[in-house]
mmCIF file of C-alpha atoms in Angstrom:
data_model
loop_
_atom_site.group_PDB
_atom_site.id
_atom_site.type_symbol
_atom_site.label_atom_id
_atom_site.label_comp_id
_atom_site.label_asym_id
_atom_site.label_seq_id
_atom_site.Cartn_x
_atom_site.Cartn_y
_atom_site.Cartn_z
ATOM 1 C CA MET A 19 101.718 89.975 138.537
ATOM 2 C CA THR A 20 103.240 91.360 135.299
ATOM 3 C CA ILE A 21 104.709 90.135 131.939
ATOM 4 C CA ARG A 22 108.105 90.312 133.262
ATOM 5 C CA HIS A 23 107.319 87.867 136.091
ATOM 6 C CA LEU A 24 106.065 85.330 133.638
ATOM 7 C CA ARG A 25 109.110 85.790 131.530
ATOM 8 C CA ILE A 26 111.501 85.229 134.637
ATOM 9 C CA PHE A 27 109.579 82.246 135.741
ATOM 10 C CA VAL A 28 109.445 80.492 132.376
ATOM 11 C CA HIS A 29 113.580 80.914 132.237
ATOM 12 C CA VAL A 30 113.538 79.485 135.866
ATOM 13 C CA ALA A 31 111.138 76.388 134.846
ATOM 14 C CA GLU A 32 113.413 75.842 131.697
ATOM 15 C CA THR A 33 116.715 76.308 133.247
ATOM 16 C CA GLY A 34 115.827 74.739 136.710
ATOM 17 C CA SER A 35 118.540 77.396 137.991
ATOM 18 C CA MET A 36 117.863 80.960 139.660
ATOM 19 C CA SER A 37 121.440 81.772 138.662
ATOM 20 C CA THR A 38 120.982 80.771 135.055
ATOM 21 C CA ALA A 39 117.765 82.501 134.575
ATOM 22 C CA ALA A 40 119.423 85.498 136.279
ATOM 23 C CA LYS A 41 121.996 85.533 133.421
ATOM 24 C CA GLN A 42 119.655 85.078 130.585
ATOM 25 C CA CYS A 43 117.435 87.666 131.841
ATOM 26 C CA TYR A 44 120.199 90.009 132.354
ATOM 27 C CA LEU A 45 119.282 90.333 136.081
ATOM 28 C CA SER A 46 120.596 89.892 139.647
ATOM 29 C CA GLN A 47 119.785 86.568 141.336
ATOM 30 C CA PRO A 48 117.936 88.011 144.067
ATOM 31 C CA THR A 49 115.721 89.975 141.642
ATOM 32 C CA VAL A 50 114.974 86.686 140.001
ATOM 33 C CA SER A 51 114.148 85.020 143.350
ATOM 34 C CA GLN A 52 111.925 87.863 144.386
ATOM 35 C CA ALA A 53 109.870 87.368 140.970
ATOM 36 C CA ILE A 54 109.478 83.765 141.843
ATOM 37 C CA ARG A 55 108.367 84.755 145.340
ATOM 38 C CA GLU A 56 105.993 87.417 144.250
ATOM 39 C CA LEU A 57 104.497 84.866 141.959
ATOM 40 C CA GLU A 58 103.981 82.185 144.561
ATOM 41 C CA GLU A 59 102.340 84.953 147.033
ATOM 42 C CA HIS A 60 100.288 86.181 144.132
ATOM 43 C CA TYR A 61 98.561 82.852 143.457
ATOM 44 C CA ASP A 62 99.136 81.421 146.899
ATOM 45 C CA ILE A 63 100.674 78.378 145.495
ATOM 46 C CA LYS A 64 104.280 76.569 145.565
ATOM 47 C CA LEU A 65 105.858 76.720 142.214
ATOM 48 C CA PHE A 66 109.123 74.925 142.926
ATOM 49 C CA ASP A 67 110.346 72.452 145.623
ATOM 50 C CA ARG A 68 113.827 73.272 146.604
ATOM 51 C CA LEU A 69 115.630 70.108 147.417
ATOM 52 C CA SER A 70 119.371 69.746 148.187
ATOM 53 C CA LYS A 71 119.811 73.176 146.504
ATOM 54 C CA LYS A 72 118.073 71.996 143.444
ATOM 55 C CA LEU A 73 114.659 73.288 141.989
ATOM 56 C CA TYR A 74 112.063 71.014 140.935
ATOM 57 C CA ILE A 75 109.087 72.315 139.376
ATOM 58 C CA THR A 76 105.538 71.444 141.292
ATOM 59 C CA GLU A 77 102.367 70.332 139.572
ATOM 60 C CA ALA A 78 101.235 73.639 139.756
ATOM 61 C CA GLY A 79 104.251 74.977 138.493
ATOM 62 C CA ARG A 80 103.614 72.948 135.202
ATOM 63 C CA GLN A 81 100.275 74.261 134.714
ATOM 64 C CA LEU A 82 101.438 77.696 135.028
ATOM 65 C CA LEU A 83 104.283 77.035 132.467
ATOM 66 C CA THR A 84 101.733 75.989 130.015
ATOM 67 C CA TYR A 85 99.722 78.915 130.651
ATOM 68 C CA ALA A 86 102.567 81.468 130.795
ATOM 69 C CA LYS A 87 103.998 80.466 127.435
ATOM 70 C CA LYS A 88 100.590 80.827 125.703
ATOM 71 C CA ALA A 89 100.319 84.262 127.420
ATOM 72 C CA LEU A 90 104.116 85.371 126.348
ATOM 73 C CA SER A 91 103.333 84.120 122.750
ATOM 74 C CA GLN A 92 100.439 85.948 122.678
ATOM 75 C CA PHE A 93 101.811 89.231 124.002
ATOM 76 C CA ASP A 94 104.760 89.188 121.493
ATOM 77 C CA ILE A 95 102.469 88.623 118.623
ATOM 78 C CA LEU A 96 100.492 91.856 119.828
ATOM 79 C CA GLU A 97 103.953 93.728 120.397
ATOM 80 C CA THR A 98 105.253 92.861 116.765
ATOM 81 C CA ASN A 99 101.849 93.755 115.294
ATOM 82 C CA MET A 100 101.427 96.970 117.093
ATOM 83 C CA GLU A 101 105.346 98.044 116.122
ATOM 84 C CA GLU A 102 104.449 97.071 112.736
ATOM 85 C CA PHE A 103 101.106 99.260 112.794
ATOM 86 C CA HIS A 104 103.235 102.293 114.337
ATOM 87 C CA ALA A 105 105.376 102.007 111.228
ATOM 88 C CA HIS A 106 102.741 102.429 108.757
ATOM 89 C CA ASP A 107 100.004 105.077 108.472
ATOM 90 C CA HIS A 108 96.517 103.729 108.339
ATOM 91 C CA ILE A 109 93.243 105.106 107.009
ATOM 92 C CA ARG A 110 89.812 103.612 106.858
ATOM 93 C CA ILE A 111 87.629 104.926 104.298
ATOM 94 C CA GLY A 112 84.118 104.803 103.917
ATOM 95 C CA ALA A 113 82.364 105.532 100.816
ATOM 96 C CA THR A 114 78.508 105.641 99.486
ATOM 97 C CA ILE A 115 77.898 103.417 96.573
ATOM 98 C CA THR A 116 77.869 106.323 94.230
ATOM 99 C CA VAL A 117 81.200 107.294 95.277
ATOM 100 C CA GLY A 118 82.583 103.813 95.678
ATOM 101 C CA ALA A 119 81.451 103.128 92.024
ATOM 102 C CA CYS A 120 82.859 106.099 90.288
ATOM 103 C CA LEU A 121 85.724 107.832 92.389
ATOM 104 C CA LEU A 122 87.000 105.503 95.264
ATOM 105 C CA SER A 123 89.360 103.364 93.437
ATOM 106 C CA SER A 124 91.197 106.315 91.826
ATOM 107 C CA ILE A 125 91.140 108.162 95.142
ATOM 108 C CA LEU A 126 92.933 105.321 96.877
ATOM 109 C CA ASN A 127 95.349 105.091 93.893
ATOM 110 C CA ASP A 128 96.078 108.808 94.352
ATOM 111 C CA LEU A 129 96.812 108.409 98.127
ATOM 112 C CA ILE A 130 99.148 105.790 97.598
ATOM 113 C CA ALA A 131 101.114 107.685 95.236
ATOM 114 C CA LEU A 132 101.428 110.443 97.551
ATOM 115 C CA GLN A 133 102.132 107.961 100.429
ATOM 116 C CA PRO A 134 103.589 104.737 99.488
ATOM 117 C CA THR A 135 103.637 103.188 102.640
ATOM 118 C CA LEU A 136 100.050 103.990 103.760
ATOM 119 C CA ARG A 137 97.796 101.139 104.671
ATOM 120 C CA THR A 138 94.099 101.687 103.498
ATOM 121 C CA TYR A 139 90.876 99.853 104.056
ATOM 122 C CA ALA A 140 87.651 100.745 102.041
ATOM 123 C CA CYS A 141 84.145 100.036 103.029
ATOM 124 C CA VAL A 142 81.276 100.756 100.366
ATOM 125 C CA ALA A 143 77.529 100.954 101.462
ATOM 126 C CA ASN A 144 74.732 103.107 101.351
ATOM 127 C CA THR A 145 74.598 106.565 103.552
ATOM 128 C CA SER A 146 72.546 105.328 106.605
ATOM 129 C CA LEU A 147 75.135 102.276 107.050
ATOM 130 C CA ILE A 148 78.411 104.412 106.335
ATOM 131 C CA GLU A 149 77.188 106.835 108.901
ATOM 132 C CA ARG A 150 76.752 104.009 111.504
ATOM 133 C CA LYS A 151 80.219 102.803 110.995
ATOM 134 C CA LEU A 152 81.510 106.495 111.446
ATOM 135 C CA LEU A 153 79.897 106.991 114.612
ATOM 136 C CA ASP A 154 80.885 103.315 115.752
ATOM 137 C CA SER A 155 84.518 104.306 114.916
ATOM 138 C CA GLU A 156 84.649 101.190 112.351
ATOM 139 C CA LEU A 157 85.675 104.182 109.713
ATOM 140 C CA ASP A 158 88.282 107.235 109.999
ATOM 141 C CA VAL A 159 86.619 109.230 107.211
ATOM 142 C CA ALA A 160 84.048 108.843 104.572
ATOM 143 C CA LEU A 161 83.069 110.383 101.159
ATOM 144 C CA VAL A 162 79.094 110.280 100.792
ATOM 145 C CA GLU A 163 76.526 112.149 98.697
ATOM 146 C CA GLY A 164 73.634 111.640 101.256
ATOM 147 C CA ILE A 165 72.635 113.953 104.011
ATOM 148 C CA ILE A 166 74.272 113.255 106.968
ATOM 149 C CA THR A 167 71.866 113.497 110.418
ATOM 150 C CA SER A 168 74.108 112.963 113.157
ATOM 151 C CA PRO A 169 75.115 116.011 115.277
ATOM 152 C CA ASP A 170 78.600 114.129 116.031
ATOM 153 C CA LEU A 171 79.533 114.031 112.540
ATOM 154 C CA LYS A 172 81.184 116.722 110.740
ATOM 155 C CA ALA A 173 80.552 117.088 106.969
ATOM 156 C CA PHE A 174 82.025 119.198 104.418
ATOM 157 C CA PRO A 175 81.718 119.439 100.606
ATOM 158 C CA VAL A 176 84.554 118.338 98.386
ATOM 159 C CA ALA A 177 83.133 117.698 94.929
ATOM 160 C CA GLU A 178 79.872 118.569 92.966
ATOM 161 C CA ASP A 179 77.696 115.938 91.420
ATOM 162 C CA PHE A 180 74.066 115.886 90.076
ATOM 163 C CA LEU A 181 71.351 113.332 89.110
ATOM 164 C CA VAL A 182 70.376 112.837 85.475
ATOM 165 C CA LEU A 183 67.519 110.508 84.116
ATOM 166 C CA ALA A 184 69.230 107.597 82.372
ATOM 167 C CA MET A 185 67.315 105.452 79.839
ATOM 168 C CA ALA A 186 68.397 103.189 76.733
ATOM 169 C CA THR A 187 68.530 105.261 73.445
ATOM 170 C CA ASP A 188 65.736 103.560 72.045
ATOM 171 C CA HIS A 189 63.370 104.540 75.140
ATOM 172 C CA PRO A 190 60.117 106.663 74.070
ATOM 173 C CA LEU A 191 61.466 109.470 76.199
ATOM 174 C CA ALA A 192 65.070 109.364 74.398
ATOM 175 C CA SER A 193 63.817 111.446 71.193
ATOM 176 C CA LYS A 194 62.248 114.095 73.203
ATOM 177 C CA LYS A 195 64.071 117.264 73.652
ATOM 178 C CA GLU A 196 61.822 118.479 76.614
ATOM 179 C CA VAL A 197 60.141 115.960 78.803
ATOM 180 C CA GLN A 198 57.233 117.100 81.016
ATOM 181 C CA ILE A 199 57.714 115.627 84.775
ATOM 182 C CA GLN A 200 54.229 113.888 84.632
ATOM 183 C CA GLU A 201 55.361 111.873 81.764
ATOM 184 C CA LEU A 202 57.433 110.130 84.296
ATOM 185 C CA GLU A 203 54.405 108.359 85.843
ATOM 186 C CA GLN A 204 53.966 106.332 82.630
ATOM 187 C CA TYR A 205 57.275 104.310 82.631
ATOM 188 C CA ASP A 206 59.060 101.833 84.917
ATOM 189 C CA MET A 207 61.905 102.890 86.920
ATOM 190 C CA VAL A 208 64.869 101.196 88.740
ATOM 191 C CA ILE A 209 65.914 102.977 91.523
ATOM 192 C CA ARG A 210 68.220 102.852 94.715
ATOM 193 C CA GLU A 211 67.059 101.031 97.625
ATOM 194 C CA LYS A 212 65.926 102.993 100.829
ATOM 195 C CA GLY A 213 68.664 104.594 102.947
ATOM 196 C CA SER A 214 70.432 105.744 99.761
ATOM 197 C CA GLY A 215 71.185 109.401 99.332
ATOM 198 C CA THR A 216 70.410 109.153 95.669
ATOM 199 C CA ARG A 217 66.965 107.857 96.225
ATOM 200 C CA LYS A 218 66.092 110.161 98.813
ATOM 201 C CA LEU A 219 67.113 113.374 96.789
ATOM 202 C CA PHE A 220 64.904 112.141 93.630
ATOM 203 C CA GLU A 221 61.966 111.103 95.941
ATOM 204 C CA ASP A 222 62.062 114.648 97.560
ATOM 205 C CA TYR A 223 61.889 116.009 94.352
ATOM 206 C CA LEU A 224 58.954 113.861 92.966
ATOM 207 C CA ASN A 225 57.151 114.739 96.472
ATOM 208 C CA ARG A 226 57.332 118.491 95.763
ATOM 209 C CA HIS A 227 55.763 117.975 92.497
ATOM 210 C CA GLN A 228 53.213 115.460 93.703
ATOM 211 C CA ILE A 229 54.533 112.629 91.398
ATOM 212 C CA SER A 230 54.236 109.037 91.865
ATOM 213 C CA CYS A 231 56.496 106.914 89.818
ATOM 214 C CA ARG A 232 56.482 103.094 89.152
ATOM 215 C CA ILE A 233 58.999 101.536 90.895
ATOM 216 C CA ALA A 234 59.996 98.169 88.909
ATOM 217 C CA TRP A 235 63.538 97.430 90.244
ATOM 218 C CA GLU A 236 65.125 98.437 93.366
ATOM 219 C CA ALA A 237 68.939 97.692 93.335
ATOM 220 C CA THR A 238 72.083 98.877 95.170
ATOM 221 C CA CYS A 239 74.217 97.108 92.639
ATOM 222 C CA LEU A 240 75.419 99.207 89.541
ATOM 223 C CA ASP A 241 75.512 96.692 87.012
ATOM 224 C CA ALA A 242 71.955 95.540 87.893
ATOM 225 C CA ILE A 243 70.738 99.157 87.387
ATOM 226 C CA LYS A 244 72.371 99.576 84.169
ATOM 227 C CA SER A 245 71.154 95.981 82.836
ATOM 228 C CA ALA A 246 67.206 97.332 83.798
ATOM 229 C CA ILE A 247 68.002 100.410 81.977
ATOM 230 C CA LEU A 248 69.728 98.718 78.646
ATOM 231 C CA LEU A 249 67.446 95.609 78.684
ATOM 232 C CA ASN A 250 64.203 96.119 80.334
ATOM 233 C CA GLY A 251 63.371 99.561 79.490
ATOM 234 C CA CYS A 252 63.734 101.249 82.816
ATOM 235 C CA ILE A 253 64.419 104.929 83.717
ATOM 236 C CA SER A 254 66.972 105.674 86.457
ATOM 237 C CA PRO A 255 67.614 108.443 88.427
ATOM 238 C CA ILE A 256 71.458 108.047 88.598
ATOM 239 C CA SER A 257 74.895 110.107 89.312
ATOM 240 C CA ILE A 258 76.307 111.396 85.733
ATOM 241 C CA ARG A 259 79.525 109.765 87.040
ATOM 242 C CA LEU A 260 78.332 106.527 86.945
ATOM 243 C CA VAL A 261 77.099 106.455 83.294
ATOM 244 C CA GLU A 262 79.849 108.702 81.688
ATOM 245 C CA GLN A 263 81.067 105.682 79.501
ATOM 246 C CA GLU A 264 77.650 104.335 78.430
ATOM 247 C CA VAL A 265 76.830 108.178 77.376
ATOM 248 C CA LYS A 266 79.812 108.488 75.769
ATOM 249 C CA SER A 267 79.424 105.448 73.688
ATOM 250 C CA GLY A 268 75.876 106.069 72.667
ATOM 251 C CA LYS A 269 74.385 103.377 74.895
ATOM 252 C CA ILE A 270 72.453 105.646 77.402
ATOM 253 C CA HIS A 271 70.611 108.717 76.790
ATOM 254 C CA VAL A 272 70.057 111.259 79.609
ATOM 255 C CA ILE A 273 67.507 113.905 80.765
ATOM 256 C CA ARG A 274 69.184 116.872 82.785
ATOM 257 C CA ASN A 275 67.271 119.019 85.182
ATOM 258 C CA LEU A 276 68.649 122.879 84.519
ATOM 259 C CA ARG A 277 67.414 123.800 87.592
ATOM 260 C CA PRO A 278 69.179 122.724 91.034
ATOM 261 C CA ASP A 279 66.897 120.334 92.029
ATOM 262 C CA TRP A 280 69.065 117.359 91.165
ATOM 263 C CA ASP A 281 72.671 119.174 92.311
ATOM 264 C CA ARG A 282 74.345 117.845 95.063
ATOM 265 C CA ARG A 283 77.607 117.450 96.772
ATOM 266 C CA PHE A 284 80.010 114.781 97.640
ATOM 267 C CA TYR A 285 81.017 115.289 101.292
ATOM 268 C CA LEU A 286 83.833 114.418 103.382
ATOM 269 C CA VAL A 287 82.284 113.283 106.801
ATOM 270 C CA TYR A 288 84.126 112.467 109.954
ATOM 271 C CA HIS A 289 83.595 112.031 113.586
ATOM 272 C CA LYS A 290 83.612 115.408 115.507
ATOM 273 C CA ASP A 291 86.293 113.857 118.069
ATOM 274 C CA LYS A 292 88.401 112.420 115.538
ATOM 275 C CA TYR A 293 91.887 113.430 115.192
ATOM 276 C CA PHE A 294 92.265 114.786 111.707
ATOM 277 C CA SER A 295 95.585 112.472 110.606
ATOM 278 C CA GLU A 296 97.901 113.364 107.609
ATOM 279 C CA PRO A 297 96.090 110.508 105.530
ATOM 280 C CA MET A 298 92.777 112.615 105.976
ATOM 281 C CA HIS A 299 94.467 115.869 104.687
ATOM 282 C CA LEU A 300 95.737 113.918 101.750
ATOM 283 C CA LEU A 301 92.513 112.886 100.853
ATOM 284 C CA THR A 302 91.037 116.320 101.197
ATOM 285 C CA ASP A 303 93.616 117.529 98.853
ATOM 286 C CA ILE A 304 93.156 114.887 96.279
ATOM 287 C CA MET A 305 89.454 115.740 95.965
ATOM 288 C CA HIS A 306 90.243 118.891 94.451
ATOM 289 C CA LYS A 307 90.968 116.598 91.440
ATOM 290 C CA TYR A 308 87.352 115.362 91.222
ATOM 291 C CA GLN A 309 85.588 118.700 91.745
ATOM 292 C CA ARG A 310 83.059 118.584 88.842
ATOM 293 C CA PRO A 311 82.020 115.958 86.130
ATOM 294 C CA GLU A 312 82.807 118.590 82.673
ATOM 295 C CA PHE A 313 82.228 116.124 80.190
ATOM 296 C CA LEU A 314 78.343 116.200 79.978
ATOM 297 C CA ASP A 315 78.524 119.975 78.939
ATOM 298 C CA SER A 316 79.161 118.973 75.519
ATOM 299 C CA LEU A 317 76.749 116.161 75.050
ATOM 300 C CA ASP A 318 73.086 116.344 73.599
ATOM 301 C CA THR A 319 70.795 115.808 76.305
ATOM 302 C CA GLY A 320 67.034 116.107 76.875
ATOM 303 C CA THR A 321 65.682 118.606 79.629
ATOM 304 C CA ILE A 322 63.096 117.912 82.008
ATOM 305 C CA LEU A 323 60.270 120.376 82.688
ATOM 306 C CA ASP A 324 58.294 120.863 85.795
#
C-alpha cells in the first residue's frame, strides 16, 4: 500500500466513479481499478459495493476514507515543508556562554549578510551541554572555549581569548599594580557553574598553586556576574571580551596574568562524521574577524604575581 493507492482511493470515493477518478488522476481506468483491488486485498476488506454498474462505498471504505484524508494531508505538509527546507541552507550553531554573550550575535549577522537566505538556529549553554548536543546531532557546529573530551568531535582553534580578574574600581585590589596570588584567598568570588570552560581553566590554575578561593556566587548569567562584581564586592575570573564596555567606561578594573596560564582559544567544533557544509565554511572564514581582543593593550591594568 502506497500514498498513490490512497490518492486514487480518495478520488474514487469522492466521485463514486472509476472513470471520473481515472481522468482526475490522469490514469487509465484499468490502473484505477487495479489500485482499488490491491487496497482491498491488502486490508482484506471490501471498500465498494458494485450495484447496477454504480459504486457505493462500504462502512469499511468510509472509515478508510477518513484515515486516508488525514494521512494525505500530513504527507502534503511533509512534502511542502521539505521542499521549503531544501530551498534554504540551514545551520544550527551552538555556543558556550562566553562566546554566546560576546560574539554570537555579530557572527550570525555576518553569516546572514553573506548568505541572506540562510536559516539559523542558535543554542547557548555551557561546554558540557554543547558537547552532548553535538554528539546527539542536535547541533551542526559549535563555538566553545572549553576543552572538548569526546573523541567523536573535531575541534580546531578559530580565535584567541584570555581571562582576567574583574572587580569594581573601588575594590581593595583595584588600587594595586601587582597582586600576589595568595591575596585572592581573602576576597569573595563570583564564578561560573560547574561544566563551564571558564571555571575549569581558573580552578586548574588555583589548584596548581594550591590556592583556595571563597566562592560567594555561582552564576551562568552574565548580568548576575556583573552585578556581583559591581554591587557585592566580588572578584570574577572572566573573559576580557565580556567586560570590554565596563572596562572602557571605568566601571570595572581588571588584573591580568602576563603568563599564558589564563590564555585560551575559542574552538570550532563539529562531529567527525558531519558533512562540512557551505554555511560551516562561511562561519570559519568569519571567525578571522574576531581573532584577538586587542583593546586591552592600551588600558591601565593590574598584574597577578605567582
